[in-house]
PDB file of C-alpha atoms and ligand atoms in Angstrom:
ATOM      1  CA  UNK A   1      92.999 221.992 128.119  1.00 97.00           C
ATOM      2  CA  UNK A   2      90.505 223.503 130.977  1.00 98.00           C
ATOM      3  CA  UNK A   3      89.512 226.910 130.848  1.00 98.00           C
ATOM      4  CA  UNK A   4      87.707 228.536 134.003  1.00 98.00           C
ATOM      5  CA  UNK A   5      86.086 231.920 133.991  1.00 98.00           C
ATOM      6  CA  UNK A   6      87.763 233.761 136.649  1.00 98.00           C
ATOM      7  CA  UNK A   7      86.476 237.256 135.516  1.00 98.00           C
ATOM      8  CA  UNK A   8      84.462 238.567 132.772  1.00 98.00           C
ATOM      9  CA  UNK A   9      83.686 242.060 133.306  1.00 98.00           C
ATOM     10  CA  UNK A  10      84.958 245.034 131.143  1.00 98.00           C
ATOM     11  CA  UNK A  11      86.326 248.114 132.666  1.00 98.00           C
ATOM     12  CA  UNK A  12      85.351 247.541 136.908  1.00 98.00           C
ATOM     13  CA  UNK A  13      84.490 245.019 138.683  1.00 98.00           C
ATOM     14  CA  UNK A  14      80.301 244.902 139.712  1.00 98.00           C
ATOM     15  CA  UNK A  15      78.013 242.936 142.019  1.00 97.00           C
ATOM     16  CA  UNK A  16      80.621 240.710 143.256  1.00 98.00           C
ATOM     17  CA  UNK A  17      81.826 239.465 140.297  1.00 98.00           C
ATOM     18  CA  UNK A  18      85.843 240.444 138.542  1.00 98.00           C
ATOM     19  CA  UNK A  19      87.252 242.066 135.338  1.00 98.00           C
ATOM     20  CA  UNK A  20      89.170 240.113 133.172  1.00 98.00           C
ATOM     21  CA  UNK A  21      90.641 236.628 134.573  1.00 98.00           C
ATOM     22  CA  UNK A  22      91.089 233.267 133.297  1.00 99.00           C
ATOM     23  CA  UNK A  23      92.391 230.113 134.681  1.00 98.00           C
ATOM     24  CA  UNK A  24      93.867 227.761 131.751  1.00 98.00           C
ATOM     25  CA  UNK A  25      94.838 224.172 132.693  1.00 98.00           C
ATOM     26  CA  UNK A  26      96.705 220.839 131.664  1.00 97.00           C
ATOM     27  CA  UNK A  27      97.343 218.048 133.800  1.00 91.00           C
ATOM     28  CA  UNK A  28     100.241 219.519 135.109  1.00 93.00           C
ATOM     29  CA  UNK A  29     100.325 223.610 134.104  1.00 98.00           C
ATOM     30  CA  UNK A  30      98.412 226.307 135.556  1.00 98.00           C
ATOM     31  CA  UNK A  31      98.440 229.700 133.754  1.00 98.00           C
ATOM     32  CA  UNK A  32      96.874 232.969 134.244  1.00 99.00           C
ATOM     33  CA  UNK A  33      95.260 234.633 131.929  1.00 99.00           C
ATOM     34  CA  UNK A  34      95.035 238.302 132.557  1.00 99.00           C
ATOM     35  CA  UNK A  35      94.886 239.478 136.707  1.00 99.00           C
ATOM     36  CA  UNK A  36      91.946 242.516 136.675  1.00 98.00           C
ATOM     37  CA  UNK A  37      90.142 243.624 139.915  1.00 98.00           C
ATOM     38  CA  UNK A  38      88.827 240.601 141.870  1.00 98.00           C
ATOM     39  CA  UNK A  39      90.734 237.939 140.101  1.00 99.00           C
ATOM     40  CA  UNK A  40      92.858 236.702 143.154  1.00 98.00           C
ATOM     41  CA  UNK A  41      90.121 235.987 145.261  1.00 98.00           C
ATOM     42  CA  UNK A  42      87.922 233.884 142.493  1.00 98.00           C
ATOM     43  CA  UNK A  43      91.152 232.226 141.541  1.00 98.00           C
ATOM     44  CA  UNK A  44      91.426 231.212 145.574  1.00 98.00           C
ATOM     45  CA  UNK A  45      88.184 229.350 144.864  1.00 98.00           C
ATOM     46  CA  UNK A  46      89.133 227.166 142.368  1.00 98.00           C
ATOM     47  CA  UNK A  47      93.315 226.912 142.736  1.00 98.00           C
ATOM     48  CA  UNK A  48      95.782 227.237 145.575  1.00 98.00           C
ATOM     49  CA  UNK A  49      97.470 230.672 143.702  1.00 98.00           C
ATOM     50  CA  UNK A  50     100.551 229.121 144.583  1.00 98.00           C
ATOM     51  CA  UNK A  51     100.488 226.086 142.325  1.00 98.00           C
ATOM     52  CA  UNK A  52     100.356 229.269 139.162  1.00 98.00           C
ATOM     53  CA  UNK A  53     103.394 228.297 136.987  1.00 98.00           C
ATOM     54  CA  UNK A  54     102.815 231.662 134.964  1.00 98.00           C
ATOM     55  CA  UNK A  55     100.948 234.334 134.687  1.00 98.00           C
ATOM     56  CA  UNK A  56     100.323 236.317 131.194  1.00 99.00           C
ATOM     57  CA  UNK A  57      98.883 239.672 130.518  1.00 99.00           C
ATOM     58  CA  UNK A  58      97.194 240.974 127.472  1.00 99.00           C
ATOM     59  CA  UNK A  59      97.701 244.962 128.012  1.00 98.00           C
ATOM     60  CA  UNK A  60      98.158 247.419 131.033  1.00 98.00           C
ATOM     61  CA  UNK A  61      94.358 248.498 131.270  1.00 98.00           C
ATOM     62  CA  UNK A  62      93.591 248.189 135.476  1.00 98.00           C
ATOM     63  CA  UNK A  63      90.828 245.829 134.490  1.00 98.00           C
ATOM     64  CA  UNK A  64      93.194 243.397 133.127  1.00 98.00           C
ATOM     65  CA  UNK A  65      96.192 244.030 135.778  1.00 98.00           C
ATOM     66  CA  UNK A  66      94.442 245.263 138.919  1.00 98.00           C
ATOM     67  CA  UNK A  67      95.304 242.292 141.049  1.00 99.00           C
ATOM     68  CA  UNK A  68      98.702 242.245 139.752  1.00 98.00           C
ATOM     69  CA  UNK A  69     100.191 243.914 142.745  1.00 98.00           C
ATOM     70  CA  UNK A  70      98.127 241.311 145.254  1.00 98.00           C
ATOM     71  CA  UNK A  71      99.190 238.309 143.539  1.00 98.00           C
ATOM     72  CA  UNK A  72     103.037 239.681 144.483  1.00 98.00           C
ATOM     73  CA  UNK A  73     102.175 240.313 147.692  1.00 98.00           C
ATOM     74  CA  UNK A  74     100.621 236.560 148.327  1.00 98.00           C
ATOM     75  CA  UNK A  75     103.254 235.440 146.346  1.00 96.00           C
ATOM     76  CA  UNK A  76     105.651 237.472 148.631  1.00 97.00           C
ATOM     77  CA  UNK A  77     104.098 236.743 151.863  1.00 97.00           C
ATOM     78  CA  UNK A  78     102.503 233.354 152.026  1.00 96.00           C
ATOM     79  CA  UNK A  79     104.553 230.691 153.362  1.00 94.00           C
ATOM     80  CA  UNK A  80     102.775 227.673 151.452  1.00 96.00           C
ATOM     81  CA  UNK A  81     104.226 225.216 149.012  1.00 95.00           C
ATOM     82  CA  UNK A  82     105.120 226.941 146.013  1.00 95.00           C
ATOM     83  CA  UNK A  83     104.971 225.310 142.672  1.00 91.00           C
ATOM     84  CA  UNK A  84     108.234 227.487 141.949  1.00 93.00           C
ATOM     85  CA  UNK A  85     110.054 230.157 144.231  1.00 94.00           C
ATOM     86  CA  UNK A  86     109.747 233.373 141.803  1.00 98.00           C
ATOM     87  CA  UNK A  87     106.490 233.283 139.763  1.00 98.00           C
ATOM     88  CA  UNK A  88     106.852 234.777 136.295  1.00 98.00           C
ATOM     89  CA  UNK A  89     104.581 237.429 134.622  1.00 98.00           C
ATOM     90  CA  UNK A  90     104.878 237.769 130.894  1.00 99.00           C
ATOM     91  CA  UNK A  91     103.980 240.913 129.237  1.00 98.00           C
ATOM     92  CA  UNK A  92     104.730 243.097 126.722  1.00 98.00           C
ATOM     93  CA  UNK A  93     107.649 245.624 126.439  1.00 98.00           C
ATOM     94  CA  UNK A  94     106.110 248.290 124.773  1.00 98.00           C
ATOM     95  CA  UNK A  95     105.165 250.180 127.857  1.00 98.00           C
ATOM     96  CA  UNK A  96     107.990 250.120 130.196  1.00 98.00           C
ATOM     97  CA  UNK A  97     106.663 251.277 133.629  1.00 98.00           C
ATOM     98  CA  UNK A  98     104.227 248.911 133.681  1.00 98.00           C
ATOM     99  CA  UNK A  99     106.387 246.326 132.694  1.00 98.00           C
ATOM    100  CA  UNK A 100     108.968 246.542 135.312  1.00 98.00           C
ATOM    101  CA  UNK A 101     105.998 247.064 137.529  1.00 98.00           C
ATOM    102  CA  UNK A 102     105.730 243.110 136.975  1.00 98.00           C
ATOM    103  CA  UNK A 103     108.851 241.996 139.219  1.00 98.00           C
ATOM    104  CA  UNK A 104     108.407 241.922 143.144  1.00 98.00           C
ATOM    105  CA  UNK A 105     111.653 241.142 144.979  1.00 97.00           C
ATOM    106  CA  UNK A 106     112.260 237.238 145.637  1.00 95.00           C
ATOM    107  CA  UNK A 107     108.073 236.784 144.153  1.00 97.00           C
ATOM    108  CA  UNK A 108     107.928 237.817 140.627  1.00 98.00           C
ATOM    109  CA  UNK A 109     109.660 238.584 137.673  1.00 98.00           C
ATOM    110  CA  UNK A 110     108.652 240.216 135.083  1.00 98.00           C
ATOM    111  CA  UNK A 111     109.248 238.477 131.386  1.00 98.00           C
ATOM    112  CA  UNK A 112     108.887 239.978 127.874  1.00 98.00           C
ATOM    113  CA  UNK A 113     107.028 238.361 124.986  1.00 98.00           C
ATOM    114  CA  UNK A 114     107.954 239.185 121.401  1.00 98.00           C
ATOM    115  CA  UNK A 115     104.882 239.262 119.721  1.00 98.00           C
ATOM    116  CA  UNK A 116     106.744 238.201 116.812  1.00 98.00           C
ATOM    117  CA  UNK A 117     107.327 234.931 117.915  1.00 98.00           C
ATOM    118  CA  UNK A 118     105.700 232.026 118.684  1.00 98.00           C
ATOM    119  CA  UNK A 119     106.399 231.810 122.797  1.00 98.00           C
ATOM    120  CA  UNK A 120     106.614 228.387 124.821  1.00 98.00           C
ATOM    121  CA  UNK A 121     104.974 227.931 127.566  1.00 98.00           C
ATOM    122  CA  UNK A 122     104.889 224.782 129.201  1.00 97.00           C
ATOM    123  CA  UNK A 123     102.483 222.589 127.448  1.00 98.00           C
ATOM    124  CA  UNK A 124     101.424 225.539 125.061  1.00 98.00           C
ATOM    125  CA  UNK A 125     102.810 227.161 122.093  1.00 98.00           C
ATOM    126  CA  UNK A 126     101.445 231.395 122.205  1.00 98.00           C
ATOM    127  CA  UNK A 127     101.243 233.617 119.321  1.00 98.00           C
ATOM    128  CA  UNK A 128     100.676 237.173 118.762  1.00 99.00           C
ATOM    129  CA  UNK A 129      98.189 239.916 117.323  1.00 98.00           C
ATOM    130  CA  UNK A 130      97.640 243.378 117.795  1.00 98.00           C
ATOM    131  CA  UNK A 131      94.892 244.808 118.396  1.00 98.00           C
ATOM    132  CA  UNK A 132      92.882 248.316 118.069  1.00 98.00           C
ATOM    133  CA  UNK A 133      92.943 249.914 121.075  1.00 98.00           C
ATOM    134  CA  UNK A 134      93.901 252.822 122.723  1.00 98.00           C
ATOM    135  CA  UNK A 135      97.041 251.185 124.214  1.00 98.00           C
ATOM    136  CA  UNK A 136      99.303 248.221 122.746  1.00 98.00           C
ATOM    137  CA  UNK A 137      97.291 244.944 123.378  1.00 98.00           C
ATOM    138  CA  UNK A 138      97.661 241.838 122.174  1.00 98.00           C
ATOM    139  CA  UNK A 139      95.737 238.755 121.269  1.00 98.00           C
ATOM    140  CA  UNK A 140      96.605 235.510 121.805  1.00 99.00           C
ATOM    141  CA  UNK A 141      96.000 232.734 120.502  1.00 99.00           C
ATOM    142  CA  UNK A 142      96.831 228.891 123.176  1.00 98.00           C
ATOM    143  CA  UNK A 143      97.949 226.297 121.513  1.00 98.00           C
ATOM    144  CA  UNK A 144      98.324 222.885 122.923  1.00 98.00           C
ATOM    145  CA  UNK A 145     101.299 220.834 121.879  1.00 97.00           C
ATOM    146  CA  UNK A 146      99.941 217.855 122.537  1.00 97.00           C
ATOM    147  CA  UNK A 147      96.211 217.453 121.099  1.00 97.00           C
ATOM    148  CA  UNK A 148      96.730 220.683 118.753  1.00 98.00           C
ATOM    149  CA  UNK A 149      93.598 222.323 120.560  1.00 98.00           C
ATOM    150  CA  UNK A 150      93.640 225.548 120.573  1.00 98.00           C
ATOM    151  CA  UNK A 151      92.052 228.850 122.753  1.00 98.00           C
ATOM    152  CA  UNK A 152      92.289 232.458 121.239  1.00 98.00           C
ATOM    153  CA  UNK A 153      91.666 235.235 123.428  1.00 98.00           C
ATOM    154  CA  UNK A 154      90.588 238.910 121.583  1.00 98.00           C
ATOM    155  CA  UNK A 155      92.129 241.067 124.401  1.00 98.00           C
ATOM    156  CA  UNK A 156      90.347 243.934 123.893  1.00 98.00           C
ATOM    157  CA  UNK A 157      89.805 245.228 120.941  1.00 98.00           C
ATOM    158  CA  UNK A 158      87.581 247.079 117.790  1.00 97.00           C
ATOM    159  CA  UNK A 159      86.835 244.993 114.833  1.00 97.00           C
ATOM    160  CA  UNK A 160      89.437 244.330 112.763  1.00 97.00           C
ATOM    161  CA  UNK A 161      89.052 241.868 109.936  1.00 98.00           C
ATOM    162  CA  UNK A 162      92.641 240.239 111.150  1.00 98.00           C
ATOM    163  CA  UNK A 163      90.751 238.501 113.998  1.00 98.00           C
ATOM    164  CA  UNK A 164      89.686 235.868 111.389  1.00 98.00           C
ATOM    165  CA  UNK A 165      92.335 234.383 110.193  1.00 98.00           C
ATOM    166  CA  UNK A 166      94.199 234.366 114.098  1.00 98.00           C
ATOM    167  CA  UNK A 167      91.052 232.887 115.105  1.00 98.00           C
ATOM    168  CA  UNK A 168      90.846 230.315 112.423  1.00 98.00           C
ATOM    169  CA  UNK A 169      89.051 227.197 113.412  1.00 98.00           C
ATOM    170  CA  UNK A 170      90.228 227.640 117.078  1.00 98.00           C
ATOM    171  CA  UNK A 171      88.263 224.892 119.293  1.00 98.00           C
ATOM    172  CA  UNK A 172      87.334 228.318 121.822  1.00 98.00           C
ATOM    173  CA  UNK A 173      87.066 232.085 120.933  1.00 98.00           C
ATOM    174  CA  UNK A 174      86.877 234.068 123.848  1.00 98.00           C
ATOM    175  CA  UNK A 175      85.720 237.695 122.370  1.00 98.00           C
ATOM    176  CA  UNK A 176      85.872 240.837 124.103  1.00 98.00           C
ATOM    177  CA  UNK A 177      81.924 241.665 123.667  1.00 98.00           C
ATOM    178  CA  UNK A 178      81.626 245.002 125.840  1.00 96.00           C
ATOM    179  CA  UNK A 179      78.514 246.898 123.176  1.00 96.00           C
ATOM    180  CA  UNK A 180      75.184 245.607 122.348  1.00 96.00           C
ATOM    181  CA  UNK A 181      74.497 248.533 119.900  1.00 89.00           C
ATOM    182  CA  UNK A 182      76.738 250.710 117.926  1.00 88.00           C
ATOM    183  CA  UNK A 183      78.118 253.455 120.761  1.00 85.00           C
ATOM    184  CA  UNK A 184      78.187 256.957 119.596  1.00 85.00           C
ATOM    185  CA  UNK A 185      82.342 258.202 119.424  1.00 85.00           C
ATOM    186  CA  UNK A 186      85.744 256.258 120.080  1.00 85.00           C
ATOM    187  CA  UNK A 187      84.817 252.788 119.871  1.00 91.00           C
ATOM    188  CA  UNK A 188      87.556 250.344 121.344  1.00 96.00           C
ATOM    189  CA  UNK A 189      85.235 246.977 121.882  1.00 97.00           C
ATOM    190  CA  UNK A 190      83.459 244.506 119.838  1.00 97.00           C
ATOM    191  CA  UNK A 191      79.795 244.630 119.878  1.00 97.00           C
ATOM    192  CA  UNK A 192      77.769 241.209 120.285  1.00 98.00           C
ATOM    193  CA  UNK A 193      76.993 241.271 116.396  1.00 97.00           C
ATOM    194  CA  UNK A 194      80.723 241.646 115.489  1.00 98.00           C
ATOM    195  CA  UNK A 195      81.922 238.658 117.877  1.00 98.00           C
ATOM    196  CA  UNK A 196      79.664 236.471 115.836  1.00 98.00           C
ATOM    197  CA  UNK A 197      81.028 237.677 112.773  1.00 98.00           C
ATOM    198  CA  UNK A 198      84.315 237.038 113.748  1.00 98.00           C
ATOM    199  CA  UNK A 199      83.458 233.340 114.812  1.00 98.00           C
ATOM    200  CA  UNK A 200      81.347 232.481 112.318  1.00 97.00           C
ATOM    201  CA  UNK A 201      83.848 233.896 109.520  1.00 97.00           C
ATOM    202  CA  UNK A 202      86.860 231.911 111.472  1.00 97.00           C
ATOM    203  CA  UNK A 203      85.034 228.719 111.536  1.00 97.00           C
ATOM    204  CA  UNK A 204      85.361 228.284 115.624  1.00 98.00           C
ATOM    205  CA  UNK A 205      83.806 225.694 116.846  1.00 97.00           C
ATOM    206  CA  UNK A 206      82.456 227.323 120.421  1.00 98.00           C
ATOM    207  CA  UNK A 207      81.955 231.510 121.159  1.00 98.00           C
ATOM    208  CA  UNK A 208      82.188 232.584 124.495  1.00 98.00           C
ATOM    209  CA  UNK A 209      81.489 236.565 124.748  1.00 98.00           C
ATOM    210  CA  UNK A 210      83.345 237.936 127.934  1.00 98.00           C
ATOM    211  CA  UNK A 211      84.719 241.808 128.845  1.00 98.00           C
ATOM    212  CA  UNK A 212      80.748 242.430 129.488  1.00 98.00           C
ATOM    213  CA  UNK A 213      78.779 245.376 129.751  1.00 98.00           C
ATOM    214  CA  UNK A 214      77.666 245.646 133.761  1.00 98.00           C
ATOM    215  CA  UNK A 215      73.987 246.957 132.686  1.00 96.00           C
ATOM    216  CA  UNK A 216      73.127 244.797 129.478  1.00 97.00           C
ATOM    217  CA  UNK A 217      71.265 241.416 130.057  1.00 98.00           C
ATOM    218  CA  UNK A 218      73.777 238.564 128.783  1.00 98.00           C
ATOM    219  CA  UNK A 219      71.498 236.967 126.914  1.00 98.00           C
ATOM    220  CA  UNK A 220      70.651 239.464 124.708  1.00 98.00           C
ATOM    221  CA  UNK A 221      74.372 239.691 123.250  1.00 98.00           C
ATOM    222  CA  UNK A 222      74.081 236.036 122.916  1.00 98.00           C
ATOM    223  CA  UNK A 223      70.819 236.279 120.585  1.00 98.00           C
ATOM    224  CA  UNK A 224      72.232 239.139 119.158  1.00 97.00           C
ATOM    225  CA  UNK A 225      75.943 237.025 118.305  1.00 98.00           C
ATOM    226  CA  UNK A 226      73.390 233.994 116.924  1.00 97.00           C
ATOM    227  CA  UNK A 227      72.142 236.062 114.452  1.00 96.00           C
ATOM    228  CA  UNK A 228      75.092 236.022 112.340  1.00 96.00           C
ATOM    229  CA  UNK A 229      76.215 232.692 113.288  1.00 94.00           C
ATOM    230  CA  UNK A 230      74.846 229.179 112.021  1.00 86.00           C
ATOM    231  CA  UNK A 231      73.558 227.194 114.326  1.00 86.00           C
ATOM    232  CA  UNK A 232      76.360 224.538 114.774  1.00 90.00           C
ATOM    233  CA  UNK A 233      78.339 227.358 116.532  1.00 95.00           C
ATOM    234  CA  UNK A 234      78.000 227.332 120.181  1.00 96.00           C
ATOM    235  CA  UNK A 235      77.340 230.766 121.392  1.00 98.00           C
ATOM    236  CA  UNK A 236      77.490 231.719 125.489  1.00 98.00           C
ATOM    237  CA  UNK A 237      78.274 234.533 127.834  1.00 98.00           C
ATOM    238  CA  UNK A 238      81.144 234.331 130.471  1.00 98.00           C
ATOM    239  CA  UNK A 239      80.166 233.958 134.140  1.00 98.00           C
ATOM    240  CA  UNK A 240      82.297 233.425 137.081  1.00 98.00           C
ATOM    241  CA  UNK A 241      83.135 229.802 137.635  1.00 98.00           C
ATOM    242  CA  UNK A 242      82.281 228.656 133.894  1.00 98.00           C
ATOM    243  CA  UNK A 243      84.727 225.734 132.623  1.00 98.00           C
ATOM    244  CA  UNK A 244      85.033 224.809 128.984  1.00 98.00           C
ATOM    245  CA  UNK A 245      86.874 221.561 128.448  1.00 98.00           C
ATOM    246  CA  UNK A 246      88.677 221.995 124.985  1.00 97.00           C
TER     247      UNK A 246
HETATM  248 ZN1   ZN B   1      89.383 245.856 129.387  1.00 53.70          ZN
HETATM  249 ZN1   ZN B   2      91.706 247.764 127.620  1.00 53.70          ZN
END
């Protein structure tokens, strides 16, 4: 499978670049990863929005759902070839405004995932975790059916010591890494040192830290990661445009 970096920052979108997107690809499937402020246009750059099969949606936060309402309304409005006529958006039930928020009359409809089960999804098989945050969120981990390789996504999240077994030996972690340092108060984000703890502990074969901090140079989460990682891992920072071949 292909991932592409659609959007990487946490909480607003900053110097041109989005919150939370990611474009995740077989042959013949192209899912959404999360729709936050900015997404539709970087996804215009790399995929006709109408060949989406699906989108899916980690948790309600306007960084991860801010383009939501666009997508609809291209869905909705553009008269190009659609790869279906009514686009589905998969989220979770738990908050129902903002679930039924996900259908759009003849352009979307809004689907529920039981994050109990194991969901199909064209070529992938999806499972479940909650995280720790201040509204339900899930992680989720991509399987592919056909090669077994496999993507987990944090969400967003604080450190929780379940993160290692659902990330266990997955070919790609994609961590939510918003803190350098410790903040003072309500934490609700991993910091740089915890992401490599997490992939080191699972065994993952690449790290890619992403929900990032507008005023912290990249690089020094990276360095910061490496320090509790061995060197086989592969440790980088998300960036608009990235792909990671899996
Ligand atoms: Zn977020
Ligand atoms: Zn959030």
């Amino acid at each position: 499978m292909k991932i592409t970096i659609l959007g990487f920052y946490g909480g607003y979108p900053y110097d041109n670049q989005a919150t939370s997107g990611y474009l995740i690809q077989t042959e013949n499937y192209n899912l959404l990863l999360d729709c936050g402020s900015g997404v539709l246009l970087k996804l215009e750059q790399v995929l006709d929005p109408l060949q989406l099969n699906a989108v899916i949606l980690s948790h309600y936060h306007a960084d991860h759902i801010a383009d939501v309402g666009v997508l609809q309304h291209y869905w909705q409005l553009n008269n190009g070839i659609k790869q279906q006529p009514i686009l589905p958006i998969y989220g979770h039930k738990e908050d129902q405004a903002n679930f039924s928020k996900l259908n759009w009359t003849n352009a979307t409809v809004a689907k529920a995932y039981d994050p109990d089960l194991t969901l199909k999804l064209g070529p992938f098989d999806v499972n479940f975790l909650a995280t720790k945050h201040p509204v339900t969120a899930y992680a989720m981990r991509f399987t592919e059916r056909k090669t077994n390789h496999s993507f987990v996504f944090t969400a967003d999240t604080a450190y929780m010591d379940a993160l290692v077994a659902f990330a266990s030996h997955a070919d790609l972690l994609i961590t939510d890494t918003n803190f350098l340092a410790e903040p003072t108060g309500a934490k609700w984000h991993l910091t740089a040192e915890e992401s490599g703890r997490i992939a080191s502990e699972a065994e993952v074969k690449q790290l890619l830290l992403s929900h990032l901090p507008q005023n912290i140079d990249p690089k020094k989460l990276v360095t910061s990661a490496k320090k509790v990682t061995n060197s086989k891992l592969i440790v980088k920072y998300a960036a608009t445009g990235k792909v990671i071949e899996i």
